[in-house]
Amino acid sequence: MTDSQLRELMKGPSEVWQRALYDEYCTYVYTIAANNLRSCGTAEDIEECTADIFVDIFRSLQSEKTYSGDLKWIISTIAKRSSIDFFRRISLKNNRTVPIDDVTAFYEASENDIENASERKELKRILIDCVKKLGDPDSSIIIRHYYYGRSSGEIASELNMTASSVQKRIQRARKKLKNLLFKAGVDAEW
């Protein structure tokens, strides 16, 4: 779900957009909480922290329905801050301290991995959606050529076309795909 789709949902009942937001970002938020609490928290603590984070997210977005910026970064910021606060509460309760340098070093390394994986997943979803928008036979030609690594001649024989027409369709489809990706917010060098 994109930010614009979520903004549209936010105009309606809060239960609908909150459920959509939770479904979309639950794993992401849970991972952030788990990475911050793994040295001192139990599975129940991580689940409780995740629930608290979503309450904070819902309150923040509810109070400011016209937010600006990328929703993922807003969620990430709230999740980081809330999970660090939760970590401090657990540490105080257990009379256990962990050097802040250890926590921040681990968090920065794992945060990049999480963000990169999440960004790759989102990019793949956008790419697949844009390829589908090309329609047949362009989408099947692009998939066969770039995903399965088939040559223009192989694709031509499978689709009863000439190799030159397949090559021309690939060229045109790439231009269309570049425009679709740009409209979807993906800016890449082709």
PDB file of C-alpha atoms in Angstrom:
ATOM      1  CA  MET A   1       0.000   0.000   0.000  1.00  0.00           C
ATOM      2  CA  THR A   2       1.389   3.392  -0.935  1.00  0.00           C
ATOM      3  CA  ASP A   3       1.355   6.562   1.129  1.00  0.00           C
ATOM      4  CA  SER A   4      -1.222   8.120  -1.171  1.00  0.00           C
ATOM      5  CA  GLN A   5      -3.535   5.117  -0.768  1.00  0.00           C
ATOM      6  CA  LEU A   6      -3.164   5.327   3.004  1.00  0.00           C
ATOM      7  CA  ARG A   7      -3.873   9.062   2.959  1.00  0.00           C
ATOM      8  CA  GLU A   8      -7.108   8.296   1.112  1.00  0.00           C
ATOM      9  CA  LEU A   9      -8.026   5.680   3.724  1.00  0.00           C
ATOM     10  CA  MET A  10      -7.303   8.177   6.493  1.00  0.00           C
ATOM     11  CA  LYS A  11     -10.202  10.285   5.260  1.00  0.00           C
ATOM     12  CA  GLY A  12     -12.532   7.463   6.289  1.00  0.00           C
ATOM     13  CA  PRO A  13     -13.101   5.570   9.541  1.00  0.00           C
ATOM     14  CA  SER A  14     -10.047   5.190  11.750  1.00  0.00           C
ATOM     15  CA  GLU A  15     -10.520   1.416  12.119  1.00  0.00           C
ATOM     16  CA  VAL A  16     -10.004   0.924   8.379  1.00  0.00           C
ATOM     17  CA  TRP A  17      -6.794   2.895   7.949  1.00  0.00           C
ATOM     18  CA  GLN A  18      -5.382   1.686  11.269  1.00  0.00           C
ATOM     19  CA  ARG A  19      -5.915  -1.956  10.222  1.00  0.00           C
ATOM     20  CA  ALA A  20      -4.327  -1.274   6.816  1.00  0.00           C
ATOM     21  CA  LEU A  21      -1.355   0.463   8.436  1.00  0.00           C
ATOM     22  CA  TYR A  22      -0.924  -2.357  10.957  1.00  0.00           C
ATOM     23  CA  ASP A  23      -1.089  -5.040   8.259  1.00  0.00           C
ATOM     24  CA  GLU A  24       1.450  -3.203   6.109  1.00  0.00           C
ATOM     25  CA  TYR A  25       4.013  -2.300   8.788  1.00  0.00           C
ATOM     26  CA  CYS A  26       3.608  -4.870  11.585  1.00  0.00           C
ATOM     27  CA  THR A  27       6.662  -6.933  10.639  1.00  0.00           C
ATOM     28  CA  TYR A  28       8.798  -3.831  10.177  1.00  0.00           C
ATOM     29  CA  VAL A  29       7.860  -2.398  13.591  1.00  0.00           C
ATOM     30  CA  TYR A  30       8.229  -5.793  15.316  1.00  0.00           C
ATOM     31  CA  THR A  31      11.744  -6.167  13.876  1.00  0.00           C
ATOM     32  CA  ILE A  32      12.792  -2.751  15.150  1.00  0.00           C
ATOM     33  CA  ALA A  33      11.413  -3.569  18.614  1.00  0.00           C
ATOM     34  CA  ALA A  34      13.039  -7.019  18.632  1.00  0.00           C
ATOM     35  CA  ASN A  35      16.429  -5.598  17.693  1.00  0.00           C
ATOM     36  CA  ASN A  36      16.291  -3.071  20.524  1.00  0.00           C
ATOM     37  CA  LEU A  37      14.948  -5.438  23.173  1.00  0.00           C
ATOM     38  CA  ARG A  38      16.706  -8.687  22.366  1.00  0.00           C
ATOM     39  CA  SER A  39      19.397  -8.198  24.998  1.00  0.00           C
ATOM     40  CA  CYS A  40      16.986  -7.672  27.889  1.00  0.00           C
ATOM     41  CA  GLY A  41      13.399  -8.408  26.854  1.00  0.00           C
ATOM     42  CA  THR A  42      11.274 -11.499  26.465  1.00  0.00           C
ATOM     43  CA  ALA A  43       9.029 -12.316  23.520  1.00  0.00           C
ATOM     44  CA  GLU A  44       6.116 -10.882  25.503  1.00  0.00           C
ATOM     45  CA  ASP A  45       8.045  -7.658  26.076  1.00  0.00           C
ATOM     46  CA  ILE A  46       8.688  -7.343  22.352  1.00  0.00           C
ATOM     47  CA  GLU A  47       5.012  -7.912  21.556  1.00  0.00           C
ATOM     48  CA  GLU A  48       3.956  -5.385  24.200  1.00  0.00           C
ATOM     49  CA  CYS A  49       6.457  -2.872  22.845  1.00  0.00           C
ATOM     50  CA  THR A  50       5.151  -3.413  19.298  1.00  0.00           C
ATOM     51  CA  ALA A  51       1.592  -2.780  20.475  1.00  0.00           C
ATOM     52  CA  ASP A  52       2.703   0.379  22.309  1.00  0.00           C
ATOM     53  CA  ILE A  53       4.492   1.581  19.186  1.00  0.00           C
ATOM     54  CA  PHE A  54       1.353   1.199  17.094  1.00  0.00           C
ATOM     55  CA  VAL A  55      -0.657   3.102  19.705  1.00  0.00           C
ATOM     56  CA  ASP A  56       1.896   5.928  19.457  1.00  0.00           C
ATOM     57  CA  ILE A  57       1.787   5.800  15.653  1.00  0.00           C
ATOM     58  CA  PHE A  58      -2.016   5.902  15.583  1.00  0.00           C
ATOM     59  CA  ARG A  59      -2.111   8.819  18.040  1.00  0.00           C
ATOM     60  CA  SER A  60       0.461  10.733  16.055  1.00  0.00           C
ATOM     61  CA  LEU A  61      -1.267  10.221  12.714  1.00  0.00           C
ATOM     62  CA  GLN A  62      -4.737  10.757  14.195  1.00  0.00           C
ATOM     63  CA  SER A  63      -3.774  14.152  15.574  1.00  0.00           C
ATOM     64  CA  GLU A  64      -2.171  15.200  12.309  1.00  0.00           C
ATOM     65  CA  LYS A  65      -4.171  13.692   9.458  1.00  0.00           C
ATOM     66  CA  THR A  66      -2.326  15.781   6.880  1.00  0.00           C
ATOM     67  CA  TYR A  67       1.193  14.608   7.628  1.00  0.00           C
ATOM     68  CA  SER A  68       4.035  15.417   5.305  1.00  0.00           C
ATOM     69  CA  GLY A  69       6.917  13.175   4.472  1.00  0.00           C
ATOM     70  CA  ASP A  70       7.374   9.494   3.906  1.00  0.00           C
ATOM     71  CA  LEU A  71       5.149   7.406   6.156  1.00  0.00           C
ATOM     72  CA  LYS A  72       7.803   4.709   6.531  1.00  0.00           C
ATOM     73  CA  TRP A  73      10.247   7.206   8.033  1.00  0.00           C
ATOM     74  CA  ILE A  74       7.606   8.527  10.428  1.00  0.00           C
ATOM     75  CA  ILE A  75       6.848   4.970  11.568  1.00  0.00           C
ATOM     76  CA  SER A  76      10.545   4.143  11.795  1.00  0.00           C
ATOM     77  CA  THR A  77      11.258   7.182  13.962  1.00  0.00           C
ATOM     78  CA  ILE A  78       8.376   6.484  16.329  1.00  0.00           C
ATOM     79  CA  ALA A  79       9.333   2.788  16.529  1.00  0.00           C
ATOM     80  CA  LYS A  80      12.976   3.548  17.307  1.00  0.00           C
ATOM     81  CA  ARG A  81      12.184   6.083  20.011  1.00  0.00           C
ATOM     82  CA  SER A  82       9.431   4.036  21.629  1.00  0.00           C
ATOM     83  CA  SER A  83      11.468   0.828  21.665  1.00  0.00           C
ATOM     84  CA  ILE A  84      14.465   2.612  23.189  1.00  0.00           C
ATOM     85  CA  ASP A  85      12.183   4.027  25.915  1.00  0.00           C
ATOM     86  CA  PHE A  86      10.772   0.536  26.491  1.00  0.00           C
ATOM     87  CA  PHE A  87      14.336  -0.817  26.686  1.00  0.00           C
ATOM     88  CA  ARG A  88      15.162   1.739  29.381  1.00  0.00           C
ATOM     89  CA  ARG A  89      12.065   0.827  31.412  1.00  0.00           C
ATOM     90  CA  ILE A  90      12.885  -2.892  31.266  1.00  0.00           C
ATOM     91  CA  SER A  91      16.527  -2.269  32.172  1.00  0.00           C
ATOM     92  CA  LEU A  92      15.543  -0.161  35.184  1.00  0.00           C
ATOM     93  CA  LYS A  93      12.986  -2.727  36.299  1.00  0.00           C
ATOM     94  CA  ASN A  94      15.547  -5.531  36.083  1.00  0.00           C
ATOM     95  CA  ASN A  95      18.369  -3.409  37.565  1.00  0.00           C
ATOM     96  CA  ARG A  96      20.318  -4.255  34.495  1.00  0.00           C
ATOM     97  CA  THR A  97      22.313  -1.812  32.435  1.00  0.00           C
ATOM     98  CA  VAL A  98      23.834  -2.226  29.033  1.00  0.00           C
ATOM     99  CA  PRO A  99      26.410   0.243  27.719  1.00  0.00           C
ATOM    100  CA  ILE A 100      24.687   2.609  25.316  1.00  0.00           C
ATOM    101  CA  ASP A 101      27.533   2.211  22.807  1.00  0.00           C
ATOM    102  CA  ASP A 102      26.747  -1.501  22.495  1.00  0.00           C
ATOM    103  CA  VAL A 103      23.088  -0.800  21.840  1.00  0.00           C
ATOM    104  CA  THR A 104      23.669   1.994  19.344  1.00  0.00           C
ATOM    105  CA  ALA A 105      26.353   0.122  17.409  1.00  0.00           C
ATOM    106  CA  PHE A 106      24.152  -2.937  17.066  1.00  0.00           C
ATOM    107  CA  TYR A 107      21.090  -0.864  16.289  1.00  0.00           C
ATOM    108  CA  GLU A 108      22.777   1.145  13.541  1.00  0.00           C
ATOM    109  CA  ALA A 109      24.084  -1.999  11.838  1.00  0.00           C
ATOM    110  CA  SER A 110      20.815  -3.925  12.030  1.00  0.00           C
ATOM    111  CA  GLU A 111      18.723  -0.855  11.185  1.00  0.00           C
ATOM    112  CA  ASN A 112      20.475  -0.530   7.844  1.00  0.00           C
ATOM    113  CA  ASP A 113      19.839  -4.204   7.095  1.00  0.00           C
ATOM    114  CA  ILE A 114      16.152  -3.894   7.980  1.00  0.00           C
ATOM    115  CA  GLU A 115      15.684  -0.708   6.022  1.00  0.00           C
ATOM    116  CA  ASN A 116      17.519  -2.078   2.991  1.00  0.00           C
ATOM    117  CA  ALA A 117      15.487  -5.295   3.021  1.00  0.00           C
ATOM    118  CA  SER A 118      12.270  -3.378   3.438  1.00  0.00           C
ATOM    119  CA  GLU A 119      13.199  -0.963   0.655  1.00  0.00           C
ATOM    120  CA  ARG A 120      14.104  -3.848  -1.675  1.00  0.00           C
ATOM    121  CA  LYS A 121      10.781  -5.530  -0.948  1.00  0.00           C
ATOM    122  CA  GLU A 122       8.879  -2.326  -1.671  1.00  0.00           C
ATOM    123  CA  LEU A 123      10.904  -1.724  -4.839  1.00  0.00           C
ATOM    124  CA  LYS A 124      10.157  -5.254  -6.076  1.00  0.00           C
ATOM    125  CA  ARG A 125       6.448  -4.743  -5.456  1.00  0.00           C
ATOM    126  CA  ILE A 126       6.454  -1.457  -7.372  1.00  0.00           C
ATOM    127  CA  LEU A 127       8.429  -3.009 -10.226  1.00  0.00           C
ATOM    128  CA  ILE A 128       6.033  -5.954 -10.540  1.00  0.00           C
ATOM    129  CA  ASP A 129       3.037  -3.608 -10.514  1.00  0.00           C
ATOM    130  CA  CYS A 130       4.597  -1.459 -13.237  1.00  0.00           C
ATOM    131  CA  VAL A 131       5.485  -4.479 -15.386  1.00  0.00           C
ATOM    132  CA  LYS A 132       1.883  -5.700 -15.093  1.00  0.00           C
ATOM    133  CA  LYS A 133       0.670  -2.282 -16.253  1.00  0.00           C
ATOM    134  CA  LEU A 134       2.562  -2.755 -19.524  1.00  0.00           C
ATOM    135  CA  GLY A 135      -0.036  -5.301 -20.596  1.00  0.00           C
ATOM    136  CA  ASP A 136       0.399  -8.290 -22.877  1.00  0.00           C
ATOM    137  CA  PRO A 137       2.561  -9.155 -24.725  1.00  0.00           C
ATOM    138  CA  ASP A 138       4.996  -6.527 -23.408  1.00  0.00           C
ATOM    139  CA  SER A 139       4.823  -7.668 -19.777  1.00  0.00           C
ATOM    140  CA  SER A 140       5.398 -11.322 -20.686  1.00  0.00           C
ATOM    141  CA  ILE A 141       8.266 -10.362 -23.017  1.00  0.00           C
ATOM    142  CA  ILE A 142       9.945  -8.293 -20.285  1.00  0.00           C
ATOM    143  CA  ILE A 143       9.533 -11.080 -17.717  1.00  0.00           C
ATOM    144  CA  ARG A 144      10.850 -13.745 -20.077  1.00  0.00           C
ATOM    145  CA  HIS A 145      13.796 -11.621 -21.142  1.00  0.00           C
ATOM    146  CA  TYR A 146      14.933 -10.151 -17.802  1.00  0.00           C
ATOM    147  CA  TYR A 147      13.665 -12.657 -15.235  1.00  0.00           C
ATOM    148  CA  TYR A 148      14.130 -15.928 -17.111  1.00  0.00           C
ATOM    149  CA  GLY A 149      17.070 -14.709 -19.217  1.00  0.00           C
ATOM    150  CA  ARG A 150      15.625 -15.815 -22.532  1.00  0.00           C
ATOM    151  CA  SER A 151      16.955 -14.435 -25.794  1.00  0.00           C
ATOM    152  CA  SER A 152      14.858 -12.496 -28.289  1.00  0.00           C
ATOM    153  CA  GLY A 153      14.870 -15.517 -30.603  1.00  0.00           C
ATOM    154  CA  GLU A 154      13.546 -17.850 -27.900  1.00  0.00           C
ATOM    155  CA  ILE A 155      10.831 -15.398 -26.915  1.00  0.00           C
ATOM    156  CA  ALA A 156       9.911 -14.883 -30.569  1.00  0.00           C
ATOM    157  CA  SER A 157       9.420 -18.605 -31.145  1.00  0.00           C
ATOM    158  CA  GLU A 158       7.345 -18.949 -27.948  1.00  0.00           C
ATOM    159  CA  LEU A 159       5.068 -16.042 -28.890  1.00  0.00           C
ATOM    160  CA  ASN A 160       4.983 -16.619 -32.675  1.00  0.00           C
ATOM    161  CA  MET A 161       6.726 -13.329 -33.417  1.00  0.00           C
ATOM    162  CA  THR A 162       9.916 -12.329 -35.174  1.00  0.00           C
ATOM    163  CA  ALA A 163      13.084 -11.714 -33.176  1.00  0.00           C
ATOM    164  CA  SER A 164      13.298  -8.129 -34.436  1.00  0.00           C
ATOM    165  CA  SER A 165       9.738  -7.360 -33.286  1.00  0.00           C
ATOM    166  CA  VAL A 166      10.561  -8.807 -29.855  1.00  0.00           C
ATOM    167  CA  GLN A 167      13.659  -6.605 -29.645  1.00  0.00           C
ATOM    168  CA  LYS A 168      11.640  -3.538 -30.647  1.00  0.00           C
ATOM    169  CA  ARG A 169       8.951  -4.382 -28.063  1.00  0.00           C
ATOM    170  CA  ILE A 170      11.635  -4.759 -25.377  1.00  0.00           C
ATOM    171  CA  GLN A 171      13.029  -1.361 -26.305  1.00  0.00           C
ATOM    172  CA  ARG A 172       9.605   0.316 -26.198  1.00  0.00           C
ATOM    173  CA  ALA A 173       8.552  -1.540 -23.044  1.00  0.00           C
ATOM    174  CA  ARG A 174      11.711  -0.368 -21.257  1.00  0.00           C
ATOM    175  CA  LYS A 175      10.838   3.239 -22.067  1.00  0.00           C
ATOM    176  CA  LYS A 176       7.259   2.751 -20.842  1.00  0.00           C
ATOM    177  CA  LEU A 177       8.515   0.972 -17.727  1.00  0.00           C
ATOM    178  CA  LYS A 178      10.970   3.768 -16.995  1.00  0.00           C
ATOM    179  CA  ASN A 179       8.139   6.321 -17.148  1.00  0.00           C
ATOM    180  CA  LEU A 180       5.854   4.162 -14.984  1.00  0.00           C
ATOM    181  CA  LEU A 181       8.585   3.689 -12.391  1.00  0.00           C
ATOM    182  CA  PHE A 182       9.329   7.403 -12.369  1.00  0.00           C
ATOM    183  CA  LYS A 183       5.635   8.148 -11.797  1.00  0.00           C
ATOM    184  CA  ALA A 184       5.665   5.596  -8.950  1.00  0.00           C
ATOM    185  CA  GLY A 185       8.544   7.468  -7.311  1.00  0.00           C
ATOM    186  CA  VAL A 186      11.425   5.240  -8.386  1.00  0.00           C
ATOM    187  CA  ASP A 187      14.240   7.228  -9.934  1.00  0.00           C
ATOM    188  CA  ALA A 188      16.967   5.022 -11.368  1.00  0.00           C
ATOM    189  CA  GLU A 189      19.609   5.236 -14.044  1.00  0.00           C
ATOM    190  CA  TRP A 190      18.678   3.107 -17.042  1.00  0.00           C
TER     191      TRP A 190
END
